[in-house]
C-alpha positions as protocol buffer text, in pm:
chain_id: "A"
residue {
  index: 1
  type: UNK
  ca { x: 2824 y: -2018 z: -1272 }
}
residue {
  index: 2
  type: UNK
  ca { x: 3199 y: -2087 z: -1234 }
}
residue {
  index: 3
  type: UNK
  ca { x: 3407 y: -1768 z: -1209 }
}
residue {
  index: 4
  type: UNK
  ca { x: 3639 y: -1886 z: -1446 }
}
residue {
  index: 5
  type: UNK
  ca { x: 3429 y: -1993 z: -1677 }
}
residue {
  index: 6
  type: UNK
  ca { x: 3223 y: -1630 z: -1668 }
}
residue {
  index: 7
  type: UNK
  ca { x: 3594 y: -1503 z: -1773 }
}
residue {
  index: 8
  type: UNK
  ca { x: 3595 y: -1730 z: -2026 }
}
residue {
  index: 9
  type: UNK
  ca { x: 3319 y: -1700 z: -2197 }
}
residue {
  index: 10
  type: UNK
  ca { x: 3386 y: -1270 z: -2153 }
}
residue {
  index: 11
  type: UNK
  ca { x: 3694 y: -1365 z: -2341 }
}
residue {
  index: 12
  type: UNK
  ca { x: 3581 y: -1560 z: -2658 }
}
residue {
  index: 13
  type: UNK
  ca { x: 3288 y: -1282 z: -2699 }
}
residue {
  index: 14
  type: UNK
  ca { x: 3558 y: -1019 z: -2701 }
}
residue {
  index: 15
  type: UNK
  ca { x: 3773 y: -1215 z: -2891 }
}
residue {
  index: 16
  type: UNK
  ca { x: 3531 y: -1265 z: -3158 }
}
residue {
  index: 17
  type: UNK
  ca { x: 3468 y: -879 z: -3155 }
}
residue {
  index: 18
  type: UNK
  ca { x: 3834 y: -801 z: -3241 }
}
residue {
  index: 19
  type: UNK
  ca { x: 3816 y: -1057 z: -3523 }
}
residue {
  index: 20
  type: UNK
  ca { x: 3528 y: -963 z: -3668 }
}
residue {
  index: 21
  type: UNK
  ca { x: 3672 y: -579 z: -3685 }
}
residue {
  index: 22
  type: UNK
  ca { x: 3994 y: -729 z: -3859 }
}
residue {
  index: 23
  type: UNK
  ca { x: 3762 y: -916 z: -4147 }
}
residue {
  index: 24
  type: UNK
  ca { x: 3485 y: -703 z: -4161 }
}
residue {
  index: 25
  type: UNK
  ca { x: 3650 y: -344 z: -4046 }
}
residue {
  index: 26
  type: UNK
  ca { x: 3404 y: -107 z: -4228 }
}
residue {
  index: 27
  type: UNK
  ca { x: 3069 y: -242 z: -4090 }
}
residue {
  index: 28
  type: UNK
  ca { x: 3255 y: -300 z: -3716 }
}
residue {
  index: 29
  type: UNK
  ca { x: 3374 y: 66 z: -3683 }
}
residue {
  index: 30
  type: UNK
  ca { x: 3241 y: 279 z: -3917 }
}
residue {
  index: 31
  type: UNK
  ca { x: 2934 y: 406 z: -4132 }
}
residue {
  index: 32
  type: UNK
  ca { x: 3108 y: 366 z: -4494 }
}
residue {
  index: 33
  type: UNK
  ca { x: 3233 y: 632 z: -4727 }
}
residue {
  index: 34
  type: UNK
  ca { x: 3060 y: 967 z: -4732 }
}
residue {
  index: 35
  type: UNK
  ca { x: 2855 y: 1042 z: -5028 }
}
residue {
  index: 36
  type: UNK
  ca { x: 3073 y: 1220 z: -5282 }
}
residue {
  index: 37
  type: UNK
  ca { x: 2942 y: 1537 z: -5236 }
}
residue {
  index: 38
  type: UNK
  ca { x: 3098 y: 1549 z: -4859 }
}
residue {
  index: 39
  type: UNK
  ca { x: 3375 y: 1342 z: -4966 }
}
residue {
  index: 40
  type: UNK
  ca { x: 3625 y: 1631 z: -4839 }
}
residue {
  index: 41
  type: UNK
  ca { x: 3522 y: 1604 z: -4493 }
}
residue {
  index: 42
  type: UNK
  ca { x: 3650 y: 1222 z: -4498 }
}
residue {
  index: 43
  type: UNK
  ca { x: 3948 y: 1308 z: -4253 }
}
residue {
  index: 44
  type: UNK
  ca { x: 3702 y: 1580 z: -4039 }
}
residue {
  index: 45
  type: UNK
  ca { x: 3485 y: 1337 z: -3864 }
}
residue {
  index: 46
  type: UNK
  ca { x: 3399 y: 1654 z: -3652 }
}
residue {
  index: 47
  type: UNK
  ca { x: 3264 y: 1851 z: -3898 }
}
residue {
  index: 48
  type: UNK
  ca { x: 2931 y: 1657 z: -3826 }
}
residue {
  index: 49
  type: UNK
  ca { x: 2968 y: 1470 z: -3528 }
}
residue {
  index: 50
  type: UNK
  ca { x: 2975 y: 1590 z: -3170 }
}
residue {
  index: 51
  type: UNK
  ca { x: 3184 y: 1349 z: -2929 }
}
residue {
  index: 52
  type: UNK
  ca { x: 2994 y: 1120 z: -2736 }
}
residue {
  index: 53
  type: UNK
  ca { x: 2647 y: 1272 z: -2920 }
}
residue {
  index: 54
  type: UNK
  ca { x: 2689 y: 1173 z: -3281 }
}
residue {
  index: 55
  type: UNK
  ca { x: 2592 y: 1343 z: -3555 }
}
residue {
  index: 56
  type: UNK
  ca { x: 2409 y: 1720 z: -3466 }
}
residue {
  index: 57
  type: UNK
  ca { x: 2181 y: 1909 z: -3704 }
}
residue {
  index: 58
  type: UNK
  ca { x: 2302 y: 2230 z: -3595 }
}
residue {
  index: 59
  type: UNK
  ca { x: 2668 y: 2118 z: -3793 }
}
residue {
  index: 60
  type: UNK
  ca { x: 2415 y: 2068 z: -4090 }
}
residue {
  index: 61
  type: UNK
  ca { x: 2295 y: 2421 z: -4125 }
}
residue {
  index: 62
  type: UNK
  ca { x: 2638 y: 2574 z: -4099 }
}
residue {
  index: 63
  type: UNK
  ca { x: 2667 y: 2496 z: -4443 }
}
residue {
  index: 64
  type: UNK
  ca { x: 2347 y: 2453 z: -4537 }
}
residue {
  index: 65
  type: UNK
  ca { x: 2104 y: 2709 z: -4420 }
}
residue {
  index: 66
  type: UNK
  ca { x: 1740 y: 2597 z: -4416 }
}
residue {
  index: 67
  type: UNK
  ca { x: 1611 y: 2915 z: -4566 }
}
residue {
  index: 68
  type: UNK
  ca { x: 1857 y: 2920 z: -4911 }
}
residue {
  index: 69
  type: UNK
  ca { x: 1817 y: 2486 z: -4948 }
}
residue {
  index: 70
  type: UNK
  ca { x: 1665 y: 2447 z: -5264 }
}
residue {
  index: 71
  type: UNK
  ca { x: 1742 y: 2797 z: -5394 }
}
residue {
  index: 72
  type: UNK
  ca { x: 2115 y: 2840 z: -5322 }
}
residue {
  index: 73
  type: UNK
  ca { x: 2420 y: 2566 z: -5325 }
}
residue {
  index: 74
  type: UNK
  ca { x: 2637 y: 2557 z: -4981 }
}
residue {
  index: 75
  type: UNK
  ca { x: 2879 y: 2791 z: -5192 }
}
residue {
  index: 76
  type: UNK
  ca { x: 2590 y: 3055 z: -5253 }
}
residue {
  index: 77
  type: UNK
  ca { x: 2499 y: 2987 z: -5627 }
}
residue {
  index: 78
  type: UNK
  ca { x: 2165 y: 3030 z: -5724 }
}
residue {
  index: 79
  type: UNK
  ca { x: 1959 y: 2739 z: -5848 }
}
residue {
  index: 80
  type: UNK
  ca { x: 1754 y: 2764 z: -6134 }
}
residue {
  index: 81
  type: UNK
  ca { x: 1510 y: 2724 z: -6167 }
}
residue {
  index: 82
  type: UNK
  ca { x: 1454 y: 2707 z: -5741 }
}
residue {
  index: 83
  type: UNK
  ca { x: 1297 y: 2408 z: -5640 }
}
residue {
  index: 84
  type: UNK
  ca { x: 1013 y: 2368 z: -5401 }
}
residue {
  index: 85
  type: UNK
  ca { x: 1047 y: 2548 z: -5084 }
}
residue {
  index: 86
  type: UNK
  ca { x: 1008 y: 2189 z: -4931 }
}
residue {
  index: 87
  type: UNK
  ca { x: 1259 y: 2180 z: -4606 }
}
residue {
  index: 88
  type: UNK
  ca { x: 1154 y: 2595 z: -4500 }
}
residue {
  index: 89
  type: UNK
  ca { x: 829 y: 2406 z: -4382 }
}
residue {
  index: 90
  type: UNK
  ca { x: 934 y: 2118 z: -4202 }
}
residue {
  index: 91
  type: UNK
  ca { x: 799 y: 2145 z: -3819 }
}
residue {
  index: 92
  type: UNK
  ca { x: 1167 y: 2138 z: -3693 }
}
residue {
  index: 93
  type: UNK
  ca { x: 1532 y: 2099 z: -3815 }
}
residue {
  index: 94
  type: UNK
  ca { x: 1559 y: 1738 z: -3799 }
}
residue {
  index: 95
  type: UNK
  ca { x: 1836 y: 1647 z: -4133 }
}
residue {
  index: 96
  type: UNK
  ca { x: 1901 y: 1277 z: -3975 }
}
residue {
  index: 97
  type: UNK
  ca { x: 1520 y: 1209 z: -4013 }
}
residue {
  index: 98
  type: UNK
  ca { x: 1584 y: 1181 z: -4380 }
}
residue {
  index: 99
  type: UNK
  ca { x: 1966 y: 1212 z: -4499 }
}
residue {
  index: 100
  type: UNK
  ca { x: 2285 y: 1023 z: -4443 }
}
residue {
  index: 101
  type: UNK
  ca { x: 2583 y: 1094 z: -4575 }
}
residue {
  index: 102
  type: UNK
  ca { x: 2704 y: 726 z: -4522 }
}
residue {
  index: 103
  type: UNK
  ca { x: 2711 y: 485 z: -4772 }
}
residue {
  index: 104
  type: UNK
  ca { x: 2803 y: 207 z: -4638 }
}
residue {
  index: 105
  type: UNK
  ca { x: 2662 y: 5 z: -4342 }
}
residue {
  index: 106
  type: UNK
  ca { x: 2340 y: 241 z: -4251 }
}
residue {
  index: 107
  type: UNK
  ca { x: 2063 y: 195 z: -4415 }
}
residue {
  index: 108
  type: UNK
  ca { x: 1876 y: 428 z: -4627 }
}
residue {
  index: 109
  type: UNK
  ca { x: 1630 y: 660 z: -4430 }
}
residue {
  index: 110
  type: UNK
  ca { x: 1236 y: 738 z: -4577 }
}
residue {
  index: 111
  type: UNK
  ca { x: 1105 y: 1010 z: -4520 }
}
residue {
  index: 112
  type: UNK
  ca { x: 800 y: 1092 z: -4277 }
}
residue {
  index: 113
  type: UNK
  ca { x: 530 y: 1324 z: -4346 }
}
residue {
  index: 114
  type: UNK
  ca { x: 522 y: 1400 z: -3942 }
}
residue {
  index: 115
  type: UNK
  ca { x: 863 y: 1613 z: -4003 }
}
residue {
  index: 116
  type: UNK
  ca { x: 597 y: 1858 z: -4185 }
}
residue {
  index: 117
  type: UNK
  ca { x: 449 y: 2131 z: -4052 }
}
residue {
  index: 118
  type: UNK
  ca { x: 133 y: 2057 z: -3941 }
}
residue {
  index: 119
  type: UNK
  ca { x: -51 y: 2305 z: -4164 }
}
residue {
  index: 120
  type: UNK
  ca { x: 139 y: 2174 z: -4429 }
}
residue {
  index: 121
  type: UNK
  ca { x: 60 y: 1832 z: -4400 }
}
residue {
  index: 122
  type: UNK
  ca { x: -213 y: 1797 z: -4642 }
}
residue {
  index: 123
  type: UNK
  ca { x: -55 y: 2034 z: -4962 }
}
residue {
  index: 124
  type: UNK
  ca { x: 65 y: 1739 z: -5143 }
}
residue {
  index: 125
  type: UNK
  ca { x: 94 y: 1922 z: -5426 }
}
residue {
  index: 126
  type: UNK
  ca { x: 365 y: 2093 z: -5313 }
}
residue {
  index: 127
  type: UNK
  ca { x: 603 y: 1858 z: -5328 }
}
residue {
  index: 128
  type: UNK
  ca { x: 425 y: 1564 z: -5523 }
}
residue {
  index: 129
  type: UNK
  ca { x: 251 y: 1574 z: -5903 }
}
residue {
  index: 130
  type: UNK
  ca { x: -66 y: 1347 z: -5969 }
}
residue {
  index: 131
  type: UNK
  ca { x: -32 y: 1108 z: -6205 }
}
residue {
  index: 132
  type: UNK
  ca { x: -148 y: 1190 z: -6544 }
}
residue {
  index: 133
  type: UNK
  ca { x: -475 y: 922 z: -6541 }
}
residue {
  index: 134
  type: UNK
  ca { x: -835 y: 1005 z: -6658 }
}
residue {
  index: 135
  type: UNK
  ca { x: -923 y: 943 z: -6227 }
}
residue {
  index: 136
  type: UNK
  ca { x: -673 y: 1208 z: -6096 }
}
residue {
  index: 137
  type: UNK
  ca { x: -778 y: 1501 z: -6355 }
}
residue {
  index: 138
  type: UNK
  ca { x: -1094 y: 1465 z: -6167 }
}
residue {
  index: 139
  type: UNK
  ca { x: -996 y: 1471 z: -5843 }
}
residue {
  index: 140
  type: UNK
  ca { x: -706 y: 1842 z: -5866 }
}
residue {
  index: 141
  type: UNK
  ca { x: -515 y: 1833 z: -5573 }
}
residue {
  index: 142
  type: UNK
  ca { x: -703 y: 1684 z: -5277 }
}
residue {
  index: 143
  type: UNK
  ca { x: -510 y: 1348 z: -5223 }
}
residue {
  index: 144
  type: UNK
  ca { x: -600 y: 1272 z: -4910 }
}
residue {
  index: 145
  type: UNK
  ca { x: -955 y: 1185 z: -5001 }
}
residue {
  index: 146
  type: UNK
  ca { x: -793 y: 848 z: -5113 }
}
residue {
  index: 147
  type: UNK
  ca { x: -398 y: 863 z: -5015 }
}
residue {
  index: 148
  type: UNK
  ca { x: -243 y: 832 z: -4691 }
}
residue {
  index: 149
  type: UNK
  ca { x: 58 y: 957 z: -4621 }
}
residue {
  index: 150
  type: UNK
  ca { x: 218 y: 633 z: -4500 }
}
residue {
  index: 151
  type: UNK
  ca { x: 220 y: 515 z: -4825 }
}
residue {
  index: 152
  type: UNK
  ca { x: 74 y: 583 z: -5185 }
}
residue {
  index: 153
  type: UNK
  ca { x: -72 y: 269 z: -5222 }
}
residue {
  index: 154
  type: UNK
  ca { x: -347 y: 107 z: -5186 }
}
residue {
  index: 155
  type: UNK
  ca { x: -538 y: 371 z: -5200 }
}
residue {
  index: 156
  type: UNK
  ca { x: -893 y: 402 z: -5068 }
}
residue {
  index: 157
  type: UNK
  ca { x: -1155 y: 534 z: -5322 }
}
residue {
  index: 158
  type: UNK
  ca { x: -1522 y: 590 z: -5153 }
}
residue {
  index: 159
  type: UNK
  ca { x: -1722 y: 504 z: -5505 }
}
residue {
  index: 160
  type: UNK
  ca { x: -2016 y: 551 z: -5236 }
}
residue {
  index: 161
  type: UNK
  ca { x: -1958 y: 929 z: -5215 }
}
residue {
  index: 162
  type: UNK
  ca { x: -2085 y: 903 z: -5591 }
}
residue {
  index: 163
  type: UNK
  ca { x: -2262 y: 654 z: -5685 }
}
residue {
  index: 164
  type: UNK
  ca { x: -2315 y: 340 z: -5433 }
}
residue {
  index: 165
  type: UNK
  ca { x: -2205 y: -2 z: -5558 }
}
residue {
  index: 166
  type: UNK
  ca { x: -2445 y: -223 z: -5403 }
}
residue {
  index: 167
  type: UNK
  ca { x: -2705 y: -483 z: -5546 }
}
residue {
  index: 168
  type: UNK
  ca { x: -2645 y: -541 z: -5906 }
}
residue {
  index: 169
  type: UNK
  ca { x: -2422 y: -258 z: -5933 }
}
residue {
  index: 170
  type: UNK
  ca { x: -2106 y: -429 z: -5791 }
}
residue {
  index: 171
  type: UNK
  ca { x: -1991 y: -506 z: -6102 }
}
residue {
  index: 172
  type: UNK
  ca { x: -1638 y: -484 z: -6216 }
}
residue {
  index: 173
  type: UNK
  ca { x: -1515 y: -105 z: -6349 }
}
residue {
  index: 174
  type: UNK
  ca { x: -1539 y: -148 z: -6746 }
}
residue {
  index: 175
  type: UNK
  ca { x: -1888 y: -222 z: -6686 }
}
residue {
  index: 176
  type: UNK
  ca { x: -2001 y: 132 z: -6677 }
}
residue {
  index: 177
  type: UNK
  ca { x: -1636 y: 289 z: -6723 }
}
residue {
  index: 178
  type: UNK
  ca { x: -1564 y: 196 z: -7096 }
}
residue {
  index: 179
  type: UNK
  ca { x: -1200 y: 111 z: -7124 }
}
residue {
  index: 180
  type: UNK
  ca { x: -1134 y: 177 z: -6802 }
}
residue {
  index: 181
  type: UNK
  ca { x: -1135 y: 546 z: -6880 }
}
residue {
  index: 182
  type: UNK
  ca { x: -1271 y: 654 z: -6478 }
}
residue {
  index: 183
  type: UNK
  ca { x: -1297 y: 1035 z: -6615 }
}
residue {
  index: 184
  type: UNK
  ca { x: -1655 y: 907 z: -6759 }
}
residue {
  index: 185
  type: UNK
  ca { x: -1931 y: 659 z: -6745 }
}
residue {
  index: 186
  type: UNK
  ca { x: -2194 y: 546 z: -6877 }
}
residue {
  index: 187
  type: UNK
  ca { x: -2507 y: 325 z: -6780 }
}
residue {
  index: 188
  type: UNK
  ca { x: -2668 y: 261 z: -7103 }
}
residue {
  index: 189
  type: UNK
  ca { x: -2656 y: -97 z: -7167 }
}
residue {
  index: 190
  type: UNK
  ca { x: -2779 y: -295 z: -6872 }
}
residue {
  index: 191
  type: UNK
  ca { x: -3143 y: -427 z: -6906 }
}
residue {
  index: 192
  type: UNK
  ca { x: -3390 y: -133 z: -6860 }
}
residue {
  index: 193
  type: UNK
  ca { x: -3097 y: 94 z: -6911 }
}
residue {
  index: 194
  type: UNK
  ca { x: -3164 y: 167 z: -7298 }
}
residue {
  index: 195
  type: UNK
  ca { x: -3166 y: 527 z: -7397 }
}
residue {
  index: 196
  type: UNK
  ca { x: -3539 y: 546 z: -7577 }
}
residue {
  index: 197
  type: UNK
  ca { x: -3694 y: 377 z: -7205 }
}
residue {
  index: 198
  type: UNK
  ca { x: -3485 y: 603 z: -7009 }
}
residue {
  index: 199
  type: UNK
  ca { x: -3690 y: 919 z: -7242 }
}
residue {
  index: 200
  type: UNK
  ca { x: -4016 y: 785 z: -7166 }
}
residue {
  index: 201
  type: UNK
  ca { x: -3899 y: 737 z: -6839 }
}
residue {
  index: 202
  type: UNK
  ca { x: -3815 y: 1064 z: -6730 }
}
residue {
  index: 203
  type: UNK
  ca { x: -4066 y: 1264 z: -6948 }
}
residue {
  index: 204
  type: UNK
  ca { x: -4274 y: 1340 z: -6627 }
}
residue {
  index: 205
  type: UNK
  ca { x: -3967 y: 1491 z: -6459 }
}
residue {
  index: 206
  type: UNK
  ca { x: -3878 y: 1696 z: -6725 }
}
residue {
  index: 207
  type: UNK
  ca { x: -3549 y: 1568 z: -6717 }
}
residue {
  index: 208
  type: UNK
  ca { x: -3281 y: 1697 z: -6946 }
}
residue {
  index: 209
  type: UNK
  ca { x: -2898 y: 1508 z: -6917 }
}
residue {
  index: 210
  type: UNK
  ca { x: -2997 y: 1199 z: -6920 }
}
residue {
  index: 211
  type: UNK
  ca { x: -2635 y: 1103 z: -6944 }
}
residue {
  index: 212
  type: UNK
  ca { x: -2552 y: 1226 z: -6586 }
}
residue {
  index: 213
  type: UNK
  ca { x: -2757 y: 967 z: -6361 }
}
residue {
  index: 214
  type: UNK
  ca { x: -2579 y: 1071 z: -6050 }
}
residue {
  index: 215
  type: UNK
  ca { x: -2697 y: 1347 z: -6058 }
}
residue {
  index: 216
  type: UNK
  ca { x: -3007 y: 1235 z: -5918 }
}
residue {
  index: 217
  type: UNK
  ca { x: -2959 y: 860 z: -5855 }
}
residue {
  index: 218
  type: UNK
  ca { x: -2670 y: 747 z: -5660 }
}
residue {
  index: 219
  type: UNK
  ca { x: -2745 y: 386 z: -5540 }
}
residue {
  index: 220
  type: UNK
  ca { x: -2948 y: 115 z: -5667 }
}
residue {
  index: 221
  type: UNK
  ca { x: -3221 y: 195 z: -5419 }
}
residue {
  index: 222
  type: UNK
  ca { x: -3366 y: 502 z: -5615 }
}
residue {
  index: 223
  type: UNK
  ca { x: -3173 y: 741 z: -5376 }
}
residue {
  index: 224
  type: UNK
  ca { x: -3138 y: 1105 z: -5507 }
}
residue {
  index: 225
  type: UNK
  ca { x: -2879 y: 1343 z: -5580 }
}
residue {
  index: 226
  type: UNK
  ca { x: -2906 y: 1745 z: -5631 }
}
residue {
  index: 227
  type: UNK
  ca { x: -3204 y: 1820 z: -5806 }
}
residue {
  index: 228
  type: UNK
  ca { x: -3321 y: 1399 z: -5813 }
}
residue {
  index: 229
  type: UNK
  ca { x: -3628 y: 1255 z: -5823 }
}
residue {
  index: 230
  type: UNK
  ca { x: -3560 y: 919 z: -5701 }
}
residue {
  index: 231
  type: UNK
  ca { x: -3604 y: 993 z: -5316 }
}
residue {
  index: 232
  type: UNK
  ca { x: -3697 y: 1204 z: -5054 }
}
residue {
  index: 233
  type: UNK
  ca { x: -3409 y: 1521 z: -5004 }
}
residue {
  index: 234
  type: UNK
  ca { x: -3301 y: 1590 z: -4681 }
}
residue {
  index: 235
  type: UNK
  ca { x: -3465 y: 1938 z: -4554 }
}
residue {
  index: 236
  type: UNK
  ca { x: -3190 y: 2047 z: -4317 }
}
């Protein structure tokens, strides 16, 4: 390539640079205005930033120590009530993995789960409620059994570990869950499944709740459950 034209083309680049900070100045060199809570440290750029390194936790926890966030304001006032002792068990001191005080041309940071500790991982209850739906009063606290922590949803419900939807029994949810209400079910109502011929049924087994099927049966196949009749129980 030409040398001059090499120069050239170096020049219109930097020339468009230079323009572009004189119409857009804000995005070109710098982050936006800080979030009104830091607004006083507008004019202290060094308050949080390092030269030549950026921004460094350890300006973070001058003024806001790990241990009082959540129980104590930067100025020493006690919250109250405290909230969840969520950041004193993060695995390390990481603020930039989650907050910016920039409000302008950075975009908003998610959080990630891997910033927990490790043994601290799976408490979701610590920091999250379950919603208030007939399916999570069942299930208390253990969210993982469906949830992941990359995202809430979709979720992945094993039906299997209860009751097997195979065969005729892959049938949409009302069928069996009336209303959609997931806290019960029911399988009166499909062919055989009529509560005098489920008595005569089960009169040799001496069966008593006849209302809690899974409790012995938990696929179509006549598999058992604790105490069932409807298959051979595993001796070990």
């Amino acid at each position: 390539m030409n040398g001059k034209i090499f120069l050239a083309l170096i020049a219109a680049l930097l020339a468009g640079i230079i323009a572009l900070a004189f119409v857009q100045p804000l995005p070109m060199v710098g982050s936006g205005p800080l979030m009104p809570a830091h607004a006083k440290l507008a004019t202290d750029c060094f308050a949080c930033h390092v030269p030549w390194r950026g921004v460094s936790a350890t300006r973070c926890t001058t003024c806001h120590a790990v241990a009082d966030i959540g129980r104590k304001t930067s100025l020493g006032v006690a919250i109250v009530p405290p909230k969840p002792g969520f950041h004193q068990k993060l695995a390390g001191v990481d603020c930039l993995g989650c907050h910016t005080d920039h409000m302008g041309a950075q975009p908003p940071l998610s959080f990630s789960h891997a910033l927990l500790a490790p043994a601290v991982q799976r408490q979701c209850s610590t920091c999250h409620a379950a919603p208030k739906t007939p399916m999570h009063r069942n299930f208390g606290s253990d969210c993982a059994s469906c949830h992941t922590t990359k995202a809430w949803a979709p979720a992945t419900f094993d039906h299997a570990r209860y009751f097997a939807l195979t065969g005729p029994h892959n049938v949409p949810c009302a069928t069996c869950h009336i209303r959609q209400d997931t806290s019960r079910y029911t399988c009166y109502g499909c062919h055989e499944h009529r509560p005098e011929q489920i008595r005569a049924e089960h009169r040799e087994v001496r069966a008593t709740n006849l209302d809690n099927c899974v409790q012995c049966h938990r696929s179509a196949d006549g598999e058992g459950g604790e105490g069932g009749e409807g298959g051979e129980r595993d001796e070990d």
